[in-house]
PDB file of C-alpha atoms in Angstrom:
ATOM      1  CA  UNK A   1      24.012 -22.366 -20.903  1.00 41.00           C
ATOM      2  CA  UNK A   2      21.038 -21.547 -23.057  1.00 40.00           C
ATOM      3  CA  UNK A   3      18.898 -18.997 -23.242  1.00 39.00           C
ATOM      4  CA  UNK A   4      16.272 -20.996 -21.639  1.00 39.00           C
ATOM      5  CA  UNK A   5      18.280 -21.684 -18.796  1.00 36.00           C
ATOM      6  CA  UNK A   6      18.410 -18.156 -18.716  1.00 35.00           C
ATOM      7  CA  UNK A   7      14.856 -17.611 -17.844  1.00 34.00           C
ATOM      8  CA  UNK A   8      14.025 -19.358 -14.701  1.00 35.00           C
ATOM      9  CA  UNK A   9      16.448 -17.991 -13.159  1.00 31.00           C
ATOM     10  CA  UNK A  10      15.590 -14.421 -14.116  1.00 33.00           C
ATOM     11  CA  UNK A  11      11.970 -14.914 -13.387  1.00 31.00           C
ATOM     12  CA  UNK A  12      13.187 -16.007  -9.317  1.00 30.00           C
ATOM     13  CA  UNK A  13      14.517 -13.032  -9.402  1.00 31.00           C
ATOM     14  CA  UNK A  14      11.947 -11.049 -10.906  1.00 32.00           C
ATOM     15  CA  UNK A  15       9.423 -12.300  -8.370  1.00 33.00           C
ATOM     16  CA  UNK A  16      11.715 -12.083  -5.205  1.00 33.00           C
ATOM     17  CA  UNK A  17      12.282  -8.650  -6.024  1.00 34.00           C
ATOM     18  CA  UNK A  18       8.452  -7.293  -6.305  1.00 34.00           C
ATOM     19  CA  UNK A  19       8.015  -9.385  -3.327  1.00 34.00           C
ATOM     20  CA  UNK A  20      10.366  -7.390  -1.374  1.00 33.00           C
ATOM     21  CA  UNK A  21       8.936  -4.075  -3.231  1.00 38.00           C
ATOM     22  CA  UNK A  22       5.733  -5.330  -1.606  1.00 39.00           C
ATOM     23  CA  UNK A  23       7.170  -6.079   1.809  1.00 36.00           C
ATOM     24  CA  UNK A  24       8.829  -2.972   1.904  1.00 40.00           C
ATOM     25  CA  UNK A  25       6.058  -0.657   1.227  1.00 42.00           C
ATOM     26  CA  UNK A  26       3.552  -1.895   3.537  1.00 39.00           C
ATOM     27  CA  UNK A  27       5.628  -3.358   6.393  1.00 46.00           C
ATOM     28  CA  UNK A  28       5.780  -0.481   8.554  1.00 53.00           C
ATOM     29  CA  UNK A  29       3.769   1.176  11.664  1.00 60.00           C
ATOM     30  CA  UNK A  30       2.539   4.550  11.013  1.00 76.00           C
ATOM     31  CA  UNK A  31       0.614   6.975  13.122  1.00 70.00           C
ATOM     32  CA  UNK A  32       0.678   4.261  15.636  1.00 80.00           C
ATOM     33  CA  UNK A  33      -1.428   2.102  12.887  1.00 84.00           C
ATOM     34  CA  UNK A  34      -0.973  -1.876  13.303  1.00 89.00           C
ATOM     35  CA  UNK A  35       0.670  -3.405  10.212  1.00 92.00           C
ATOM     36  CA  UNK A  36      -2.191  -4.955   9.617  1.00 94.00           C
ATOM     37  CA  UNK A  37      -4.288  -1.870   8.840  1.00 94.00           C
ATOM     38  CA  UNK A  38      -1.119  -0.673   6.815  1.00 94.00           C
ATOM     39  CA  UNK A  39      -1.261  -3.613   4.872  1.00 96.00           C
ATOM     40  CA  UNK A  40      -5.562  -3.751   4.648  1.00 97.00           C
ATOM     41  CA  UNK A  41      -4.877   0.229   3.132  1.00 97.00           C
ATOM     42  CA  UNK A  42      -2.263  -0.743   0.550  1.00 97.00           C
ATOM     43  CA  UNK A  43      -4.531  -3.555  -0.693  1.00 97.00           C
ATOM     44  CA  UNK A  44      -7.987  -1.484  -0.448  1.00 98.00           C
ATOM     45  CA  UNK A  45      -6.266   0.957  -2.160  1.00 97.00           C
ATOM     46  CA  UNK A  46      -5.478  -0.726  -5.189  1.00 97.00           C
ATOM     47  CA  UNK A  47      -8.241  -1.664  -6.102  1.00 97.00           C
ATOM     48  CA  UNK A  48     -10.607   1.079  -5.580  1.00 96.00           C
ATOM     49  CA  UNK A  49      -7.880   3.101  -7.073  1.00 95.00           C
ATOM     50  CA  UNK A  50      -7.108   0.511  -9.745  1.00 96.00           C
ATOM     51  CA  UNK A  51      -3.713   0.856  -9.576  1.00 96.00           C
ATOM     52  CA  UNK A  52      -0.949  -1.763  -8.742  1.00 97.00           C
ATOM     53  CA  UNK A  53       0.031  -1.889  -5.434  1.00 96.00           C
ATOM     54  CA  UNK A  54       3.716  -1.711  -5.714  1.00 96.00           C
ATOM     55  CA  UNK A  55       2.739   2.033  -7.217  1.00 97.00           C
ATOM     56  CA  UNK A  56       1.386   3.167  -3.401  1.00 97.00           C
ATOM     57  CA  UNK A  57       3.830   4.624  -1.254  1.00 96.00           C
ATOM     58  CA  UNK A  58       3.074   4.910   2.606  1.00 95.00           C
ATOM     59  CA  UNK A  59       3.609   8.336   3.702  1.00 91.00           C
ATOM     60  CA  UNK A  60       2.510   8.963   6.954  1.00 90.00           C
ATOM     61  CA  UNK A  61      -0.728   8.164   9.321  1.00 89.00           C
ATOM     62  CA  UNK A  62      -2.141   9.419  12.321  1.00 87.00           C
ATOM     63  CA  UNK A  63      -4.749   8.303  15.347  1.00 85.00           C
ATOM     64  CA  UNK A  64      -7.307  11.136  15.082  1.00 78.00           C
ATOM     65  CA  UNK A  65      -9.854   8.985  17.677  1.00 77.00           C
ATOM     66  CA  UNK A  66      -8.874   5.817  19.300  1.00 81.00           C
ATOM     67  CA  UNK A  67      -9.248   3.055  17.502  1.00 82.00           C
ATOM     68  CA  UNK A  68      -9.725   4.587  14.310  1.00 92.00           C
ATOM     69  CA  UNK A  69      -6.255   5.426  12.026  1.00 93.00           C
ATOM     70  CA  UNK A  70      -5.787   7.312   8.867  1.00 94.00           C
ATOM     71  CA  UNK A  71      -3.167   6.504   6.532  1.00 95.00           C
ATOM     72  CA  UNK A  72      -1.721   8.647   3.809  1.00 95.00           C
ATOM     73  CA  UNK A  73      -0.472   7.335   0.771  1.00 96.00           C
ATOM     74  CA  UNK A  74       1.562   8.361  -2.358  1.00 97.00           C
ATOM     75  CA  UNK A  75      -0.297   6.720  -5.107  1.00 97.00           C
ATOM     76  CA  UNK A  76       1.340   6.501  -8.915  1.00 95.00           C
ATOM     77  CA  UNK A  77       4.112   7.889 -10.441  1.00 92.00           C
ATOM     78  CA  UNK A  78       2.860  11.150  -9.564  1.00 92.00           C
ATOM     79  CA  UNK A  79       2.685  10.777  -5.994  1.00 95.00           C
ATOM     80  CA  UNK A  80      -1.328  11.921  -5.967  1.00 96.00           C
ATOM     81  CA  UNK A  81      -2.390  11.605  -2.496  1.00 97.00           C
ATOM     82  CA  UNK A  82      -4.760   9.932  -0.781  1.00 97.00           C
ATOM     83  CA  UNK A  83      -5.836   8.760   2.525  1.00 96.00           C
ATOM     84  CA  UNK A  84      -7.188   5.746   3.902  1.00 96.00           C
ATOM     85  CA  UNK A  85      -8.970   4.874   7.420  1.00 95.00           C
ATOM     86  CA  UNK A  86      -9.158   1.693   9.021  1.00 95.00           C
ATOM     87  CA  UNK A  87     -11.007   0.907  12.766  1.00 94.00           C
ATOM     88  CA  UNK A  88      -9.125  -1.311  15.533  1.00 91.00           C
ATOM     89  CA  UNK A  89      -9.704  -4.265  13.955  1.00 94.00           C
ATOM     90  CA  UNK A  90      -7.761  -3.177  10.879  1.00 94.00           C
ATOM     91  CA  UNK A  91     -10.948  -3.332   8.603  1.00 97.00           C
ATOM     92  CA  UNK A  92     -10.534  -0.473   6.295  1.00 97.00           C
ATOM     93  CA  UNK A  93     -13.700   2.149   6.404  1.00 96.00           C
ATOM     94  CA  UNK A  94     -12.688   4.223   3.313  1.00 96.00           C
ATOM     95  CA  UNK A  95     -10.153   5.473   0.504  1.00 97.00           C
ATOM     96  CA  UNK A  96     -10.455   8.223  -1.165  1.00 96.00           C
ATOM     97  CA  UNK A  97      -7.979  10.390  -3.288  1.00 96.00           C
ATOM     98  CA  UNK A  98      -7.106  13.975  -1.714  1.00 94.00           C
ATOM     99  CA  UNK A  99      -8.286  17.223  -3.078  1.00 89.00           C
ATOM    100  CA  UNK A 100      -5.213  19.110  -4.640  1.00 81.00           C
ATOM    101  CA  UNK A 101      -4.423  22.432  -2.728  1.00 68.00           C
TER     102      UNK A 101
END
């Protein structure tokens, strides 16, 4: 085998693997959220964070009113948290980073 046979095969890999990353992180139910809204905050949260996604962890959530969830999150390498809220039809209302303390 060559090295370019080599690379296809690594790239398939490559690519199942952030796909499970992805999966993973945002393919849960928290707080009672819908996987949907898990999956809106993830997404919202990259980019008004500007971060990758596969870089936000999903911590915990909670329902503070029905029909309207909050959603911690780990973002970075640092684990800086923020929150994100989304109404009952998953449609996210806001992120916003956490103040320290």
């Amino acid at each position: 085998m060559t090295m370019r046979s080599h690379i296809p095969l690594a790239c398939v890999a490559a690519a199942a693997g952030l796909s499970m990353a992805a999966c993973s992180s945002s393919s849960l139910r928290v707080g009672g959220a819908p996987e949907a809204s898990v999956k809106n905050c993830v997404a919202a949260a990259a980019r008004e964070l500007r971060v990758p996604p596969g870089s936000i962890v999903v911590d915990s959530g909670t329902t503070p009113r029905d029909g309207v969830y909050t959603i911690n999150l780990k973002v970075g390498p640092q684990g800086r948290s923020a929150v994100c809220t989304t109404d009952e039809n998953s449609a996210v209302l806001g992120v916003v980073y956490k103040r320290p303390g």
